[in-house]
Amino acid sequence: MKKIISCFAFFALLTHSYVFAQTVPKSTNLVDFVNPLMGTQSKFSLSSGNTYPAIALPWGMNFWMPQTGKMGDGWSYMYDAEKIRGFKQTHQPSPWINDYGQFSVMPMTSLKIDENARASWFSHKAETVKPNYYKVYLADYDVTTEITPTERAAQFRFTFPKSDSSYVLLDAFDRGSYVKIIPSERKIIGYTTKNSGGVPANFKNYFVLVFDKDFKFSSAWNNKKIAKDTLEVKANHVGAIVRFETKTGEKIGLKVASSFISYEQAERNMTTELGSDTFDQTQEKGRKIWNQELSRITVEGDNLDEIRTFYSCLYRVLLFPRKFYEFDAKGKVVHYSPYNGEVRPGYMFTDNGFWDTFRAVFPYFTLMYPTMNAHIMEGLANAYDESGFLPEWASPGHRDCMIGSNSASLITDSYVKGIRGYDINKLYDAIIKNTSHAGPVSSVGRFGHDYYNKLGYVPYDVKINENAARTLEYAYADFCIAQLAKELKKPQAEIDLYLKRSQNYRNLFDPQTKWMRGKNEDGKFQTPFNPFKWGDAFTEGNSIHYTWSVFQDVKGLVGLMGGGEAFVQKLDSVFTMPPIFDDSYYGFPIHEIREMQIMNMGNYAHGNQPIQHMIYLYNYAGAPSKAQFWLRQVMKKLYQPTPDGYCGDEDNGQTSAWYVFSSLGFYPVTPGTTQYVIGSPLFKKATITMEDGKKFTIESPKTSAANLYVDGATMNGKPYGNTYLEHKDIQKGGTLQFNMISTPSKAWGIKPEAAPFSLTK
Ligand code: CA
């Protein structure tokens, strides 16, 4: 029997309930399709996502997670681990960037402070993981822990056995922490200062914990030892323990909230977000919030794994950037500045590397969340006020990670798609400043800007690393600046300057090898040149991956390569060449190299971001069916809703956003323009609900594993021959229908005028 799975509406489920009984969880909640463990079976040497189960609300200021790794270890939750050391409030965007402001709680029935001694065995078979709910059985203590979060607070529910020594331990972590126990209020307050960089000197995460039962005993601890009869301690590494007498199966509740501003604000966050809600009420509210965001896109298909993958990916798209702001006594938005340490009015978001997320995560927000996107823009303007620069990789302040000037892409994409309500002129000034300044760290501003502005590229031989990648990304950023300058009606000379610079990619195109190649200051290409060499002139990739980073002018690149046929052959070659690599720049195969090598897709390295748009480039050369073929290969082979479900670092929603867009059938190849490039729709029907309630429906009734090729399309009933969509056509609602067949179409989308936007006509 052919299974039809529909998760778009309750009545639809009822209509098809006779088939659903076998394949779909009883619940009609989309949140039940999310597997937060997707990507958690990862390690330093090989990433299947390098994710952790973020028990959180969308973009929450605080996330929670079971902690299997040691204090300070970026690999905080590993699927293959056997023991849990505590339940950690976390702000970690990536294991490579690590955490800040973290602290943990741990229930136990015998007192052990040391994180190794106290760790308890657990099993995934006795673990429930939902975005808004986590439950696990701690076998060594016979204690069950449940967690349910709000944006800045959380509730815990511990189920203890009969014991006169039922403890809950608070670990405020090292590098300077403080706790104070107030038994009469069943309360602990304190702070953690633990961080991995990118914080002002006065950085603190202030926390408050309130239990629902009187303590039999309580004590602070310092450096793993009980500080006898002490309820307050400040030192390098402190914490607290509270003891209860419990009956069999007795449940003890704990409410936790925190603030980057003050204890008073932490209390306010608790009152505002938890109030008198029970654990179950908080859980229900979280479920509703997740369902509301996930149901903005509903998909129907005949493959449950694809639906699980879709919603697991969508969950990841909706986690970052983090709302790094709070509501003061008057309900006004305020934030602790991770840049200058002041408490300031207005929005702030953080924990994001734009090098990853400019590609598809922020375009998802500009399409689906224009109101929040305006808040993000205001946050960028605030970051510029507070630090003099736009963030590129923030966690929570500027971090020295990756390259580029990609904030220009976010800002332009937002503005050209009509999002308003923030100081665009300030943001324009900020991106213009980037073009002639290096920032406080090499990832901020433009490292090598003087060479770039003078020569049209960042030279290979002037001790600026990853120079070719910088040149390509700066040229794309310059295109974005020109687009925004046009929108803002800046002087023509200014527009022309950035348009000219947007052609700088040409300076690195080597006509001999037809790959992008580092160039020395004297104008000669660097030598010897090995297009398989990772790093060096490029960033976490090689020339084969980076040659396609000409988002703004693919047709220009087609021309450089010698025309459409040569271009298509070059694209084909990426898949057909063996996965050979040169890792000498790093001295060992970094995990991204290994992830490329083992996938049996040649030199196509979907596990890292630089190449993730490449497949769509077939559309620019009259070969959309080749894009359709390879997109399906990637969707099928490199994504599963399982702990090893990604093919490399997930990276703050980017690798997930690729799947969300690609499975719908389109992708934002060139943020900063209003187009999306059409691929191969995976689902029979997908309904996108815009912020204003309008619906855009994509219908592909014949799509299947075999029928992956587009043989025609209609938009609102009229023939549609472009291989791209316009933002406004989606935004205003309507119906796009695809006719899917099992062999490459000989007609659809192959004419030059069907191709998406390029600067070169
Ligand atoms: Ca990456």
Short mmCIF file of C-alpha atoms in Angstrom, two decimals, residues 243-488:
data_model
loop_
_atom_site.label_atom_id
_atom_site.label_comp_id
_atom_site.label_asym_id
_atom_site.label_seq_id
_atom_site.Cartn_x
_atom_site.Cartn_y
_atom_site.Cartn_z
CA ARG A 243 19.31 17.88 50.58
CA PHE A 244 15.77 16.58 50.87
CA GLU A 245 14.07 13.61 52.42
CA THR A 246 11.96 11.98 49.75
CA LYS A 247 9.29 9.31 49.59
CA THR A 248 9.20 6.73 46.80
CA GLY A 249 8.47 8.51 43.53
CA GLU A 250 8.39 11.93 45.12
CA LYS A 251 8.66 14.76 42.62
CA ILE A 252 10.64 17.87 43.47
CA GLY A 253 10.27 20.94 41.29
CA LEU A 254 12.94 23.50 40.54
CA LYS A 255 12.52 26.77 38.70
CA VAL A 256 15.64 28.34 37.21
CA ALA A 257 16.14 31.65 35.45
CA SER A 258 19.11 33.80 34.62
CA SER A 259 20.12 37.20 33.32
CA PHE A 260 23.22 38.78 31.85
CA ILE A 261 22.18 42.02 33.60
CA SER A 262 21.52 41.38 37.33
CA TYR A 263 19.97 39.11 39.98
CA GLU A 264 16.97 41.38 40.02
CA GLN A 265 16.56 40.90 36.26
CA ALA A 266 16.99 37.13 36.65
CA GLU A 267 14.12 37.13 39.19
CA ARG A 268 12.08 39.25 36.78
CA ASN A 269 12.76 36.81 33.94
CA MET A 270 11.55 33.98 36.17
CA THR A 271 8.38 35.82 37.19
CA THR A 272 7.61 36.95 33.65
CA GLU A 273 8.20 33.64 31.95
CA LEU A 274 7.22 31.05 34.57
CA GLY A 275 4.90 32.91 36.94
CA SER A 276 2.91 30.31 38.81
CA ASP A 277 2.92 27.86 35.89
CA THR A 278 3.27 24.18 36.69
CA PHE A 279 5.88 22.10 34.90
CA ASP A 280 3.18 20.72 32.63
CA GLN A 281 1.90 24.17 31.78
CA THR A 282 5.36 25.37 30.77
CA GLN A 283 5.79 22.23 28.71
CA GLU A 284 2.47 22.81 26.97
CA LYS A 285 3.31 26.43 26.22
CA GLY A 286 6.62 25.37 24.71
CA ARG A 287 4.92 22.73 22.61
CA LYS A 288 2.51 25.33 21.23
CA ILE A 289 5.31 27.76 20.40
CA TRP A 290 7.28 25.11 18.54
CA ASN A 291 4.21 23.87 16.69
CA GLN A 292 3.35 27.40 15.69
CA GLU A 293 6.79 28.04 14.15
CA LEU A 294 7.14 24.57 12.60
CA SER A 295 3.65 24.78 11.07
CA ARG A 296 4.65 27.84 9.07
CA ILE A 297 5.67 25.20 6.55
CA THR A 298 3.62 22.07 6.17
CA VAL A 299 4.74 19.24 3.92
CA GLU A 300 3.07 16.14 2.59
CA GLY A 301 4.83 13.15 1.16
CA ASP A 302 5.08 9.41 1.23
CA ASN A 303 8.31 9.05 3.16
CA LEU A 304 8.23 9.48 6.93
CA ASP A 305 12.03 9.79 7.14
CA GLU A 306 11.92 12.80 4.82
CA ILE A 307 9.27 14.48 6.95
CA ARG A 308 11.26 13.80 10.12
CA THR A 309 14.38 15.11 8.43
CA PHE A 310 12.54 18.21 7.29
CA TYR A 311 11.24 19.16 10.74
CA SER A 312 14.47 18.19 12.50
CA CYS A 313 16.25 20.55 10.12
CA LEU A 314 13.65 23.27 10.53
CA TYR A 315 14.11 23.07 14.32
CA ARG A 316 17.83 23.75 13.84
CA VAL A 317 17.10 26.73 11.57
CA LEU A 318 15.00 28.26 14.36
CA LEU A 319 17.60 28.12 17.18
CA PHE A 320 20.18 30.77 16.25
CA PRO A 321 20.93 33.67 16.45
CA ARG A 322 20.14 33.82 20.15
CA LYS A 323 17.95 36.57 21.65
CA PHE A 324 20.58 38.21 23.80
CA TYR A 325 18.12 40.71 25.26
CA GLU A 326 15.74 40.94 28.21
CA PHE A 327 12.67 42.91 29.27
CA ASP A 328 13.14 45.43 32.07
CA ALA A 329 10.70 46.44 34.83
CA LYS A 330 8.75 48.56 32.38
CA GLY A 331 8.69 45.80 29.79
CA LYS A 332 11.23 47.59 27.59
CA VAL A 333 13.79 45.66 25.55
CA VAL A 334 17.28 46.00 27.05
CA HIS A 335 20.51 44.12 26.62
CA TYR A 336 23.80 43.62 28.31
CA SER A 337 26.31 44.58 25.66
CA PRO A 338 28.74 41.74 24.93
CA TYR A 339 30.88 44.43 23.32
CA ASN A 340 31.28 47.13 25.97
CA GLY A 341 29.72 45.65 29.10
CA GLU A 342 27.04 48.31 29.46
CA VAL A 343 23.32 47.70 29.82
CA ARG A 344 21.72 49.42 26.86
CA PRO A 345 18.25 49.80 25.36
CA GLY A 346 17.22 47.80 22.34
CA TYR A 347 17.75 44.43 20.71
CA MET A 348 20.84 42.28 20.59
CA PHE A 349 21.27 38.87 18.99
CA THR A 350 24.34 36.69 19.06
CA ASP A 351 25.92 33.26 18.64
CA ASN A 352 26.26 33.19 14.92
CA GLY A 353 28.90 32.94 12.24
CA PHE A 354 27.67 34.83 9.22
CA TRP A 355 30.20 33.01 7.03
CA ASP A 356 27.90 30.01 7.43
CA THR A 357 24.49 31.54 7.87
CA PHE A 358 24.36 34.36 5.29
CA ARG A 359 23.80 31.65 2.71
CA ALA A 360 20.38 30.29 3.67
CA VAL A 361 19.52 30.87 7.35
CA PHE A 362 19.10 34.64 7.14
CA PRO A 363 17.33 34.36 3.78
CA TYR A 364 14.91 32.03 5.58
CA PHE A 365 14.28 34.78 8.13
CA THR A 366 13.87 37.51 5.49
CA LEU A 367 11.25 35.32 3.82
CA MET A 368 9.45 34.00 6.90
CA TYR A 369 10.17 36.37 9.80
CA PRO A 370 10.43 39.97 8.55
CA THR A 371 9.49 41.40 11.97
CA MET A 372 12.17 39.47 13.82
CA ASN A 373 14.60 40.17 11.00
CA ALA A 374 14.10 43.91 11.62
CA HIS A 375 15.00 43.28 15.29
CA ILE A 376 18.12 41.44 14.15
CA MET A 377 19.03 44.44 11.99
CA GLU A 378 18.54 46.75 14.97
CA GLY A 379 20.81 44.43 16.96
CA LEU A 380 23.49 44.75 14.26
CA ALA A 381 23.23 48.55 14.43
CA ASN A 382 23.58 48.32 18.23
CA ALA A 383 26.65 46.11 17.88
CA TYR A 384 28.15 48.72 15.57
CA ASP A 385 27.41 51.48 18.11
CA GLU A 386 28.92 49.47 20.94
CA SER A 387 32.04 48.12 19.24
CA GLY A 388 32.60 50.25 16.14
CA PHE A 389 32.15 47.21 13.91
CA LEU A 390 29.52 44.84 12.66
CA PRO A 391 29.84 41.30 14.00
CA GLU A 392 30.86 38.53 11.63
CA TRP A 393 31.28 35.70 14.13
CA ALA A 394 29.81 36.69 17.50
CA SER A 395 29.60 34.55 20.67
CA PRO A 396 28.63 36.62 22.53
CA GLY A 397 31.01 39.44 21.39
CA HIS A 398 33.44 39.43 18.45
CA ARG A 399 35.31 36.18 17.93
CA ASP A 400 38.23 35.54 15.64
CA CYS A 401 36.74 32.85 13.47
CA MET A 402 36.41 32.47 9.68
CA ILE A 403 36.66 35.26 7.10
CA GLY A 404 34.66 37.55 4.87
CA SER A 405 32.52 40.60 5.15
CA ASN A 406 29.25 38.74 5.13
CA SER A 407 27.26 41.11 7.35
CA ALA A 408 26.78 43.07 4.10
CA SER A 409 24.81 40.14 2.71
CA LEU A 410 22.42 40.01 5.69
CA ILE A 411 21.82 43.74 5.64
CA THR A 412 21.26 44.01 1.90
CA ASP A 413 19.08 40.92 1.72
CA SER A 414 16.86 42.34 4.43
CA TYR A 415 16.52 45.72 2.76
CA VAL A 416 15.98 44.59 -0.84
CA LYS A 417 13.22 42.27 0.37
CA GLY A 418 11.38 45.24 1.79
CA ILE A 419 12.07 44.84 5.51
CA ARG A 420 12.12 48.20 7.31
CA GLY A 421 11.99 49.57 10.85
CA TYR A 422 15.67 49.98 11.71
CA ASP A 423 18.44 52.45 11.00
CA ILE A 424 19.51 51.35 7.51
CA ASN A 425 21.76 54.39 7.06
CA LYS A 426 23.77 53.43 10.12
CA LEU A 427 24.09 49.90 8.80
CA TYR A 428 25.14 51.24 5.41
CA ASP A 429 27.82 53.36 7.08
CA ALA A 430 28.97 50.26 8.96
CA ILE A 431 29.40 48.12 5.84
CA ILE A 432 31.17 50.97 4.07
CA LYS A 433 33.52 51.29 7.04
CA ASN A 434 34.29 47.57 6.70
CA THR A 435 35.64 48.15 3.20
CA SER A 436 38.54 50.23 4.46
CA HIS A 437 39.18 49.01 8.01
CA ALA A 438 40.45 45.91 9.74
CA GLY A 439 38.52 45.08 12.89
CA PRO A 440 39.50 44.17 16.45
CA VAL A 441 39.91 40.56 15.27
CA SER A 442 40.84 39.36 11.78
CA SER A 443 37.35 38.08 11.00
CA VAL A 444 35.80 41.52 11.58
CA GLY A 445 36.13 44.43 9.16
CA ARG A 446 38.29 43.45 6.20
CA PHE A 447 41.69 42.02 6.86
CA GLY A 448 43.79 42.93 3.78
CA HIS A 449 41.44 45.73 2.66
CA ASP A 450 44.32 48.01 1.57
CA TYR A 451 45.68 45.43 -0.86
CA TYR A 452 42.20 44.51 -2.00
CA ASN A 453 41.19 48.09 -2.72
CA LYS A 454 44.46 48.86 -4.49
CA LEU A 455 45.09 45.65 -6.46
CA GLY A 456 41.61 44.17 -6.71
CA TYR A 457 42.62 41.09 -4.69
CA VAL A 458 44.28 40.13 -1.44
CA PRO A 459 47.71 38.82 -2.46
CA TYR A 460 48.89 35.32 -1.66
CA ASP A 461 52.41 36.32 -0.62
CA VAL A 462 51.78 39.12 1.89
CA LYS A 463 51.16 36.93 4.94
CA ILE A 464 47.41 37.25 4.90
CA ASN A 465 45.98 33.79 5.19
CA GLU A 466 43.10 32.47 3.09
CA ASN A 467 43.58 35.40 0.74
CA ALA A 468 41.79 34.02 -2.33
CA ALA A 469 38.72 33.15 -0.28
CA ARG A 470 38.79 36.65 1.22
CA THR A 471 38.94 38.21 -2.25
CA LEU A 472 35.96 36.18 -3.48
CA GLU A 473 33.87 36.95 -0.40
CA TYR A 474 34.77 40.64 -0.38
CA ALA A 475 33.76 40.86 -4.06
CA TYR A 476 30.37 39.35 -3.26
CA ALA A 477 30.02 41.73 -0.28
CA ASP A 478 30.83 44.62 -2.63
CA PHE A 479 28.02 43.49 -4.90
CA CYS A 480 25.68 43.57 -1.88
CA ILE A 481 26.90 47.06 -1.03
CA ALA A 482 26.20 48.23 -4.59
CA GLN A 483 22.70 46.78 -4.43
CA LEU A 484 22.01 48.56 -1.16
CA ALA A 485 23.58 51.79 -2.43
CA LYS A 486 21.17 51.68 -5.35
CA GLU A 487 18.21 51.16 -3.03
CA LEU A 488 19.36 54.04 -0.84
#
